[in-house]
Amino acid sequence: MSMVLVLPMLMMTNCSSDDDAGIFIPPAETSTTYQLGSVADPSISGTAKFIKNADNSTTVELQLTGTPAGGMHPAHIHFNTAAEGGDIAINLGTVDGDTGFSSVTFSALENGTAITYNELLDFDGYINVHLSATELGTLVAQGDIGQNELTGETKSYLLGDFEGTGISGSATFSERENGEALAVIDLDGTPAGGMHPAHIHMNTALESGAIAYTFKPIDGDTGMSVGNLAVLDFGDDDESNDEPITYEMLLEYDGYINVHLSEADLTIVSQGDIGQNELTGNTMSYDLNELDVPGISGTIMFSERADGSALSVISIMNTPADGMHPAHIHMGSVANAPGDILYTFPVVDGNTGMSKTNISELEDGTVFGYEEIINVDGYVNVHLSAAQLDVLVAQGNIGSNN
């Protein structure tokens, strides 16, 4: 009886001791987790957890949700990004469909090259999880790892229907840890069976320019193109003249995207400005009123670009066919006309009634962008012809005179 009473006392005395030398505290786990997204089956997704081991090996634990009971899903680390594709670098064993779990430990690639946990964090690779050993072409989950992991920073640009084609969508760029970009074009209205070339061009869509980058062709069945953007290829296969480009550089790039009908027919079906040329959504429209020629009137609209410049669009109704109509911004207001010419537009085409241009500065180099235009003390004149500048077909105040 006394032993029963004394023993707890001894145990309590031992537990209250300040001597912790005999207590084992396991080291904190060093690990990194990557996301594995759905591919063939939207209900299957998960994670890949990379764990650093004391012997410099690495354990990779795959945990998927939504895997079918009884399924056995081979998994591998591949070279390159998922968008590019690549050979198998490391075998990750097989995910058990009943649990969605697999675990494998390694310290070398399949080719025998040693690799550490820290090297894996900068590895140029991605993970594929397949439906089965006999259906390796069907992917149930996939994710970029190492330097290819996405940071979460993305930028989307609108790709508009070009002249009534009915094809439109977006181009989305997502930043990777290494500074490169995942490039995804997603279009609606593409014809089934079509393959649509697409490129980034230099300059604005209005100005046009040479090819700077070639996307993977857009699949007409899905409307999708998925690729990796790391260099500008300038539309050729000569890698010696390629120039590196990062996600951050792309956000400031002077360019636009064209999507074409086919390799044999480069008719543009969708188009949009990107980078510094993106339209912000800020616009200002002014009326251009009928003057010396009855029935002719219209508008001028200025749209702000990301770099502060302006897209200018003059749209005049009832201009005579084949007419060419000079147009200018003049100083002052209509009430105090005539004023000196401040800016000269491209002539208005009588067949379309249109004149489009980009405005960023005056002829003397003075900055003259969107903000300067909507605050300018000025007005617009549209003339009958270069030989009849005294005949005004449309006129209207702009900027501070509106």
GROMACS .gro file of C-alpha atoms in nm:
model
  402
    1MET     CA    1   0.000   0.000   0.000
    2SER     CA    2   0.279   0.237   0.088
    3MET     CA    3   0.448   0.162  -0.247
    4VAL     CA    4   0.134   0.256  -0.426
    5LEU     CA    5   0.133   0.587  -0.241
    6VAL     CA    6   0.504   0.656  -0.272
    7LEU     CA    7   0.533   0.579  -0.643
    8PRO     CA    8   0.315   0.867  -0.760
    9MET     CA    9   0.509   1.098  -0.533
   10LEU     CA   10   0.834   0.984  -0.691
   11MET     CA   11   0.690   1.029  -1.034
   12MET     CA   12   0.568   1.376  -0.949
   13THR     CA   13   0.906   1.468  -0.809
   14ASN     CA   14   1.077   1.343  -1.126
   15CYS     CA   15   0.840   1.536  -1.354
   16SER     CA   16   0.902   1.862  -1.174
   17SER     CA   17   1.279   1.836  -1.217
   18ASP     CA   18   1.453   2.121  -1.399
   19ASP     CA   19   1.682   1.874  -1.571
   20ASP     CA   20   1.545   1.836  -1.929
   21ALA     CA   21   1.858   1.675  -2.070
   22GLY     CA   22   1.683   1.344  -2.119
   23ILE     CA   23   1.386   1.482  -2.317
   24PHE     CA   24   1.409   1.435  -2.700
   25ILE     CA   25   1.276   1.725  -2.906
   26PRO     CA   26   1.249   1.629  -3.273
   27PRO     CA   27   1.393   1.882  -3.518
   28ALA     CA   28   1.150   2.104  -3.703
   29GLU     CA   29   1.054   1.968  -4.044
   30THR     CA   30   1.187   2.153  -4.349
   31SER     CA   31   0.943   2.116  -4.636
   32THR     CA   32   0.785   2.285  -4.938
   33THR     CA   33   0.441   2.210  -5.082
   34TYR     CA   34   0.337   2.252  -5.446
   35GLN     CA   35  -0.017   2.249  -5.582
   36LEU     CA   36  -0.130   1.980  -5.827
   37GLY     CA   37  -0.423   2.096  -6.037
   38SER     CA   38  -0.696   1.901  -6.211
   39VAL     CA   39  -0.646   1.791  -6.572
   40ALA     CA   40  -0.871   1.518  -6.719
   41ASP     CA   41  -1.102   1.495  -6.417
   42PRO     CA   42  -1.198   1.824  -6.247
   43SER     CA   43  -1.266   1.641  -5.920
   44ILE     CA   44  -0.905   1.523  -5.879
   45SER     CA   45  -0.642   1.761  -5.740
   46GLY     CA   46  -0.398   1.778  -5.453
   47THR     CA   47  -0.048   1.859  -5.332
   48ALA     CA   48   0.312   1.745  -5.355
   49LYS     CA   49   0.505   1.790  -5.031
   50PHE     CA   50   0.887   1.787  -5.056
   51ILE     CA   51   1.052   1.702  -4.722
   52LYS     CA   52   1.423   1.752  -4.648
   53ASN     CA   53   1.584   1.453  -4.473
   54ALA     CA   54   1.890   1.455  -4.247
   55ASP     CA   55   2.088   1.234  -4.487
   56ASN     CA   56   2.040   1.492  -4.768
   57SER     CA   57   1.777   1.280  -4.941
   58THR     CA   58   1.427   1.411  -5.015
   59THR     CA   59   1.089   1.255  -4.950
   60VAL     CA   60   0.800   1.352  -5.176
   61GLU     CA   61   0.450   1.288  -5.046
   62LEU     CA   62   0.165   1.314  -5.295
   63GLN     CA   63  -0.182   1.365  -5.152
   64LEU     CA   64  -0.472   1.376  -5.395
   65THR     CA   65  -0.845   1.409  -5.338
   66GLY     CA   66  -1.108   1.256  -5.567
   67THR     CA   67  -0.904   0.957  -5.690
   68PRO     CA   68  -1.120   0.654  -5.781
   69ALA     CA   69  -1.125   0.359  -5.540
   70GLY     CA   70  -0.894   0.083  -5.656
   71GLY     CA   71  -0.705   0.311  -5.892
   72MET     CA   72  -0.326   0.305  -5.917
   73HIS     CA   73  -0.182   0.629  -6.054
   74PRO     CA   74   0.186   0.648  -6.164
   75ALA     CA   75   0.354   0.982  -6.094
   76HIS     CA   76   0.676   1.143  -6.214
   77ILE     CA   77   0.877   1.464  -6.202
   78HIS     CA   78   0.950   1.577  -6.559
   79PHE     CA   79   1.203   1.824  -6.697
   80ASN     CA   80   1.083   2.172  -6.813
   81THR     CA   81   0.747   2.335  -6.748
   82ALA     CA   82   0.416   2.155  -6.782
   83ALA     CA   83   0.335   2.386  -7.075
   84GLU     CA   84   0.649   2.277  -7.261
   85GLY     CA   85   0.656   1.909  -7.166
   86GLY     CA   86   0.968   1.704  -7.103
   87ASP     CA   87   1.123   1.366  -7.025
   88ILE     CA   88   1.089   1.191  -6.691
   89ALA     CA   89   1.345   1.310  -6.436
   90ILE     CA   90   1.234   1.124  -6.122
   91ASN     CA   91   0.988   0.838  -6.064
   92LEU     CA   92   0.754   0.924  -5.776
   93GLY     CA   93   0.600   0.580  -5.744
   94THR     CA   94   0.225   0.518  -5.759
   95VAL     CA   95  -0.061   0.703  -5.592
   96ASP     CA   96  -0.307   0.464  -5.425
   97GLY     CA   97  -0.657   0.552  -5.546
   98ASP     CA   98  -0.811   0.437  -5.218
   99THR     CA   99  -0.612   0.686  -5.011
  100GLY     CA  100  -0.491   0.933  -5.274
  101PHE     CA  101  -0.147   0.904  -5.111
  102SER     CA  102   0.203   0.804  -5.216
  103SER     CA  103   0.548   0.857  -5.065
  104VAL     CA  104   0.893   0.807  -5.213
  105THR     CA  105   1.243   0.901  -5.097
  106PHE     CA  106   1.533   0.967  -5.335
  107SER     CA  107   1.866   1.144  -5.365
  108ALA     CA  108   1.927   1.118  -5.741
  109LEU     CA  109   1.755   1.161  -6.075
  110GLU     CA  110   1.669   0.858  -6.285
  111ASN     CA  111   1.989   0.914  -6.483
  112GLY     CA  112   2.197   0.887  -6.166
  113THR     CA  113   2.267   1.259  -6.118
  114ALA     CA  114   2.265   1.343  -5.747
  115ILE     CA  115   2.008   1.599  -5.637
  116THR     CA  116   1.943   1.759  -5.299
  117TYR     CA  117   1.634   1.914  -5.144
  118ASN     CA  118   1.769   2.265  -5.203
  119GLU     CA  119   1.845   2.185  -5.566
  120LEU     CA  120   1.490   2.058  -5.611
  121LEU     CA  121   1.357   2.395  -5.495
  122ASP     CA  122   1.527   2.547  -5.802
  123PHE     CA  123   1.460   2.254  -6.033
  124ASP     CA  124   1.327   2.321  -6.382
  125GLY     CA  125   1.044   2.070  -6.367
  126TYR     CA  126   0.682   1.971  -6.316
  127ILE     CA  127   0.484   1.676  -6.181
  128ASN     CA  128   0.245   1.455  -6.378
  129VAL     CA  129   0.007   1.206  -6.216
  130HIS     CA  130  -0.138   0.962  -6.470
  131LEU     CA  131  -0.464   0.767  -6.480
  132SER     CA  132  -0.291   0.428  -6.488
  133ALA     CA  133   0.022   0.249  -6.607
  134THR     CA  134  -0.160   0.155  -6.929
  135GLU     CA  135  -0.310   0.503  -6.980
  136LEU     CA  136  -0.011   0.732  -6.930
  137GLY     CA  137  -0.151   0.972  -7.188
  138THR     CA  138  -0.437   1.063  -6.956
  139LEU     CA  139  -0.333   1.302  -6.679
  140VAL     CA  140  -0.537   1.330  -6.360
  141ALA     CA  141  -0.323   1.598  -6.191
  142GLN     CA  142  -0.032   1.822  -6.282
  143GLY     CA  143   0.172   2.104  -6.134
  144ASP     CA  144   0.487   2.307  -6.190
  145ILE     CA  145   0.757   2.285  -5.923
  146GLY     CA  146   1.087   2.449  -5.829
  147GLN     CA  147   1.174   2.755  -6.036
  148ASN     CA  148   0.861   2.699  -6.248
  149GLU     CA  149   0.616   2.743  -5.960
  150LEU     CA  150   0.367   3.024  -6.019
  151THR     CA  151   0.397   3.321  -5.782
  152GLY     CA  152   0.029   3.414  -5.798
  153GLU     CA  153   0.093   3.733  -5.997
  154THR     CA  154  -0.112   3.739  -6.320
  155LYS     CA  155  -0.213   3.985  -6.590
  156SER     CA  156  -0.491   3.939  -6.845
  157TYR     CA  157  -0.543   4.131  -7.169
  158LEU     CA  158  -0.860   4.138  -7.378
  159LEU     CA  159  -0.847   3.999  -7.730
  160GLY     CA  160  -1.133   4.151  -7.925
  161ASP     CA  161  -1.342   4.027  -8.213
  162PHE     CA  162  -1.166   4.155  -8.526
  163GLU     CA  163  -1.403   4.303  -8.784
  164GLY     CA  164  -1.699   4.079  -8.705
  165THR     CA  165  -1.531   3.739  -8.686
  166GLY     CA  166  -1.713   3.651  -8.365
  167ILE     CA  167  -1.388   3.527  -8.208
  168SER     CA  168  -1.274   3.694  -7.888
  169GLY     CA  169  -1.124   3.614  -7.550
  170SER     CA  170  -0.816   3.687  -7.342
  171ALA     CA  171  -0.444   3.633  -7.307
  172THR     CA  172  -0.331   3.572  -6.949
  173PHE     CA  173   0.030   3.581  -6.833
  174SER     CA  174   0.126   3.432  -6.495
  175GLU     CA  175   0.461   3.494  -6.327
  176ARG     CA  176   0.692   3.206  -6.238
  177GLU     CA  177   0.949   3.201  -5.956
  178ASN     CA  178   1.228   3.231  -6.215
  179GLY     CA  179   1.069   3.542  -6.367
  180GLU     CA  180   0.938   3.370  -6.679
  181ALA     CA  181   0.567   3.363  -6.766
  182LEU     CA  182   0.301   3.102  -6.827
  183ALA     CA  183   0.110   3.224  -7.135
  184VAL     CA  184  -0.252   3.114  -7.181
  185ILE     CA  185  -0.477   3.228  -7.466
  186ASP     CA  186  -0.846   3.144  -7.419
  187LEU     CA  187  -1.084   3.227  -7.705
  188ASP     CA  188  -1.456   3.178  -7.766
  189GLY     CA  189  -1.596   3.120  -8.113
  190THR     CA  190  -1.303   2.935  -8.273
  191PRO     CA  191  -1.412   2.684  -8.541
  192ALA     CA  192  -1.386   2.314  -8.456
  193GLY     CA  193  -1.079   2.154  -8.607
  194GLY     CA  194  -0.905   2.487  -8.662
  195MET     CA  195  -0.546   2.562  -8.567
  196HIS     CA  196  -0.486   2.933  -8.521
  197PRO     CA  197  -0.136   3.088  -8.523
  198ALA     CA  198  -0.088   3.370  -8.273
  199HIS     CA  199   0.194   3.617  -8.212
  200ILE     CA  200   0.300   3.914  -8.006
  201HIS     CA  201   0.390   4.196  -8.244
  202MET     CA  202   0.589   4.512  -8.181
  203ASN     CA  203   0.409   4.849  -8.144
  204THR     CA  204   0.035   4.904  -8.105
  205ALA     CA  205  -0.224   4.717  -8.306
  206LEU     CA  206  -0.307   5.045  -8.478
  207GLU     CA  207   0.054   5.102  -8.586
  208SER     CA  208   0.130   4.732  -8.653
  209GLY     CA  209   0.477   4.581  -8.639
  210ALA     CA  210   0.697   4.277  -8.684
  211ILE     CA  211   0.653   3.951  -8.491
  212ALA     CA  212   0.824   3.948  -8.152
  213TYR     CA  213   0.699   3.617  -8.007
  214THR     CA  214   0.526   3.307  -8.142
  215PHE     CA  215   0.264   3.136  -7.924
  216LYS     CA  216   0.174   2.771  -7.953
  217PRO     CA  217  -0.109   2.746  -8.210
  218ILE     CA  218  -0.459   2.782  -8.063
  219ASP     CA  219  -0.663   2.463  -8.082
  220GLY     CA  220  -0.997   2.549  -8.243
  221ASP     CA  221  -1.171   2.266  -8.054
  222THR     CA  222  -1.084   2.419  -7.715
  223GLY     CA  223  -0.994   2.779  -7.804
  224MET     CA  224  -0.681   2.731  -7.593
  225SER     CA  225  -0.307   2.780  -7.627
  226VAL     CA  226  -0.080   2.712  -7.328
  227GLY     CA  227   0.292   2.790  -7.345
  228ASN     CA  228   0.592   2.927  -7.160
  229LEU     CA  229   0.724   3.274  -7.242
  230ALA     CA  230   1.092   3.322  -7.161
  231VAL     CA  231   1.244   3.468  -7.478
  232LEU     CA  232   1.134   3.672  -7.779
  233ASP     CA  233   1.191   3.458  -8.089
  234PHE     CA  234   1.108   3.727  -8.349
  235GLY     CA  235   0.913   3.476  -8.555
  236ASP     CA  236   1.200   3.252  -8.663
  237ASP     CA  237   1.381   2.935  -8.555
  238ASP     CA  238   1.720   3.105  -8.516
  239GLU     CA  239   1.784   3.095  -8.141
  240SER     CA  240   2.099   3.307  -8.177
  241ASN     CA  241   1.892   3.627  -8.202
  242ASP     CA  242   1.647   3.542  -7.922
  243GLU     CA  243   1.612   3.800  -7.645
  244PRO     CA  244   1.517   3.713  -7.285
  245ILE     CA  245   1.193   3.861  -7.156
  246THR     CA  246   1.047   3.835  -6.806
  247TYR     CA  247   0.694   3.870  -6.673
  248GLU     CA  248   0.777   4.216  -6.540
  249MET     CA  249   0.922   4.324  -6.876
  250LEU     CA  250   0.610   4.196  -7.050
  251LEU     CA  251   0.391   4.428  -6.841
  252GLU     CA  252   0.580   4.724  -6.992
  253TYR     CA  253   0.620   4.582  -7.343
  254ASP     CA  254   0.530   4.794  -7.647
  255GLY     CA  255   0.323   4.530  -7.826
  256TYR     CA  256  -0.004   4.371  -7.929
  257ILE     CA  257  -0.137   4.022  -8.005
  258ASN     CA  258  -0.274   3.896  -8.336
  259VAL     CA  259  -0.461   3.566  -8.375
  260HIS     CA  260  -0.488   3.438  -8.733
  261LEU     CA  261  -0.736   3.213  -8.911
  262SER     CA  262  -0.478   2.950  -9.013
  263GLU     CA  263  -0.117   2.896  -9.116
  264ALA     CA  264  -0.226   2.919  -9.481
  265ASP     CA  265  -0.463   3.212  -9.428
  266LEU     CA  266  -0.320   3.476  -9.195
  267THR     CA  267  -0.644   3.673  -9.183
  268ILE     CA  268  -0.669   3.830  -8.836
  269VAL     CA  269  -0.958   3.689  -8.630
  270SER     CA  270  -0.880   3.842  -8.290
  271GLN     CA  271  -0.651   4.119  -8.167
  272GLY     CA  272  -0.556   4.316  -7.857
  273ASP     CA  273  -0.298   4.560  -7.723
  274ILE     CA  274  -0.078   4.448  -7.433
  275GLY     CA  275   0.182   4.590  -7.194
  276GLN     CA  276   0.219   4.965  -7.206
  277ASN     CA  277  -0.032   4.979  -7.492
  278GLU     CA  278  -0.322   4.832  -7.294
  279LEU     CA  279  -0.626   5.057  -7.283
  280THR     CA  280  -0.708   5.156  -6.925
  281GLY     CA  281  -1.081   5.201  -6.985
  282ASN     CA  282  -1.066   5.580  -6.942
  283THR     CA  283  -1.218   5.753  -7.244
  284MET     CA  284  -1.341   6.099  -7.344
  285SER     CA  285  -1.564   6.168  -7.643
  286TYR     CA  286  -1.640   6.505  -7.806
  287ASP     CA  287  -1.899   6.600  -8.067
  288LEU     CA  288  -1.784   6.727  -8.406
  289ASN     CA  289  -2.074   6.931  -8.536
  290GLU     CA  290  -2.200   6.989  -8.889
  291LEU     CA  291  -2.063   7.310  -9.039
  292ASP     CA  292  -2.021   7.410  -9.405
  293VAL     CA  293  -2.142   7.085  -9.564
  294PRO     CA  294  -2.492   6.976  -9.461
  295GLY     CA  295  -2.529   6.626  -9.312
  296ILE     CA  296  -2.165   6.571  -9.216
  297SER     CA  297  -2.094   6.538  -8.843
  298GLY     CA  298  -1.947   6.292  -8.596
  299THR     CA  299  -1.730   6.242  -8.289
  300ILE     CA  300  -1.374   6.220  -8.176
  301MET     CA  301  -1.288   5.978  -7.894
  302PHE     CA  302  -0.966   5.962  -7.694
  303SER     CA  303  -0.884   5.642  -7.501
  304GLU     CA  304  -0.607   5.628  -7.242
  305ARG     CA  305  -0.328   5.370  -7.270
  306ALA     CA  306  -0.132   5.229  -6.976
  307ASP     CA  307   0.172   5.440  -7.068
  308GLY     CA  308  -0.034   5.763  -7.060
  309SER     CA  309  -0.061   5.807  -7.437
  310ALA     CA  310  -0.395   5.818  -7.616
  311LEU     CA  311  -0.569   5.626  -7.892
  312SER     CA  312  -0.757   5.882  -8.102
  313VAL     CA  313  -1.053   5.783  -8.320
  314ILE     CA  314  -1.237   6.032  -8.543
  315SER     CA  315  -1.567   5.897  -8.675
  316ILE     CA  316  -1.758   6.114  -8.926
  317MET     CA  317  -2.092   6.031  -9.087
  318ASN     CA  318  -2.181   6.100  -9.451
  319THR     CA  319  -1.833   6.187  -9.577
  320PRO     CA  320  -1.816   6.171  -9.959
  321ALA     CA  321  -1.674   5.850 -10.109
  322ASP     CA  322  -1.305   5.876 -10.193
  323GLY     CA  323  -1.278   6.203 -10.002
  324MET     CA  324  -0.964   6.271  -9.796
  325HIS     CA  325  -1.032   6.514  -9.513
  326PRO     CA  326  -0.746   6.683  -9.320
  327ALA     CA  327  -0.808   6.723  -8.947
  328HIS     CA  328  -0.627   6.915  -8.672
  329ILE     CA  329  -0.638   7.021  -8.310
  330HIS     CA  330  -0.626   7.400  -8.297
  331MET     CA  331  -0.541   7.625  -8.003
  332GLY     CA  332  -0.824   7.807  -7.830
  333SER     CA  333  -1.197   7.751  -7.864
  334VAL     CA  334  -1.439   7.750  -8.155
  335ALA     CA  335  -1.569   8.087  -8.034
  336ASN     CA  336  -1.222   8.239  -8.076
  337ALA     CA  337  -1.130   8.062  -8.401
  338PRO     CA  338  -0.911   8.053  -8.595
  339GLY     CA  339  -0.632   7.931  -8.371
  340ASP     CA  340  -0.292   7.794  -8.457
  341ILE     CA  341  -0.262   7.423  -8.537
  342LEU     CA  342  -0.146   7.228  -8.234
  343TYR     CA  343  -0.165   6.870  -8.368
  344THR     CA  344  -0.226   6.713  -8.711
  345PHE     CA  345  -0.429   6.389  -8.738
  346PRO     CA  346  -0.402   6.139  -9.022
  347VAL     CA  347  -0.658   6.240  -9.284
  348VAL     CA  348  -1.016   6.117  -9.243
  349ASP     CA  349  -1.093   5.855  -9.510
  350GLY     CA  350  -1.414   5.954  -9.690
  351ASN     CA  351  -1.497   5.589  -9.763
  352THR     CA  352  -1.509   5.499  -9.395
  353GLY     CA  353  -1.534   5.837  -9.223
  354MET     CA  354  -1.253   5.722  -8.994
  355SER     CA  355  -0.913   5.843  -8.878
  356LYS     CA  356  -0.719   5.657  -8.607
  357THR     CA  357  -0.385   5.739  -8.447
  358ASN     CA  358  -0.180   5.720  -8.130
  359ILE     CA  359  -0.095   6.048  -7.961
  360SER     CA  360   0.189   6.082  -7.710
  361GLU     CA  361   0.360   6.408  -7.802
  362LEU     CA  362   0.345   6.716  -8.021
  363GLU     CA  363   0.573   6.768  -8.319
  364ASP     CA  364   0.824   6.957  -8.103
  365GLY     CA  365   0.849   6.664  -7.859
  366THR     CA  366   0.628   6.816  -7.590
  367VAL     CA  367   0.442   6.545  -7.397
  368PHE     CA  368   0.083   6.536  -7.517
  369GLY     CA  369  -0.094   6.229  -7.384
  370TYR     CA  370  -0.443   6.150  -7.261
  371GLU     CA  371  -0.434   6.379  -6.957
  372GLU     CA  372  -0.297   6.670  -7.160
  373ILE     CA  373  -0.562   6.621  -7.430
  374ILE     CA  374  -0.862   6.616  -7.198
  375ASN     CA  375  -0.739   6.938  -7.037
  376VAL     CA  376  -0.618   7.120  -7.348
  377ASP     CA  377  -0.752   7.461  -7.448
  378GLY     CA  378  -0.842   7.353  -7.800
  379TYR     CA  379  -1.086   7.248  -8.069
  380VAL     CA  380  -1.091   7.013  -8.368
  381ASN     CA  381  -1.145   7.107  -8.732
  382VAL     CA  382  -1.214   6.857  -9.010
  383HIS     CA  383  -1.169   7.007  -9.357
  384LEU     CA  384  -1.322   6.920  -9.694
  385SER     CA  385  -0.983   6.859  -9.858
  386ALA     CA  386  -0.620   6.968  -9.857
  387ALA     CA  387  -0.706   7.207 -10.143
  388GLN     CA  388  -1.013   7.347  -9.964
  389LEU     CA  389  -0.901   7.399  -9.605
  390ASP     CA  390  -1.138   7.693  -9.578
  391VAL     CA  391  -1.437   7.459  -9.609
  392LEU     CA  392  -1.504   7.292  -9.272
  393VAL     CA  393  -1.711   6.975  -9.269
  394ALA     CA  394  -1.709   6.924  -8.890
  395GLN     CA  395  -1.588   7.110  -8.583
  396GLY     CA  396  -1.600   7.083  -8.204
  397ASN     CA  397  -1.443   7.199  -7.880
  398ILE     CA  398  -1.233   6.956  -7.678
  399GLY     CA  399  -1.051   6.951  -7.345
  400SER     CA  400  -1.116   7.245  -7.114
  401ASN     CA  401  -1.350   7.401  -7.373
  402ASN     CA  402  -1.596   7.115  -7.376
   0.00000   0.00000   0.00000
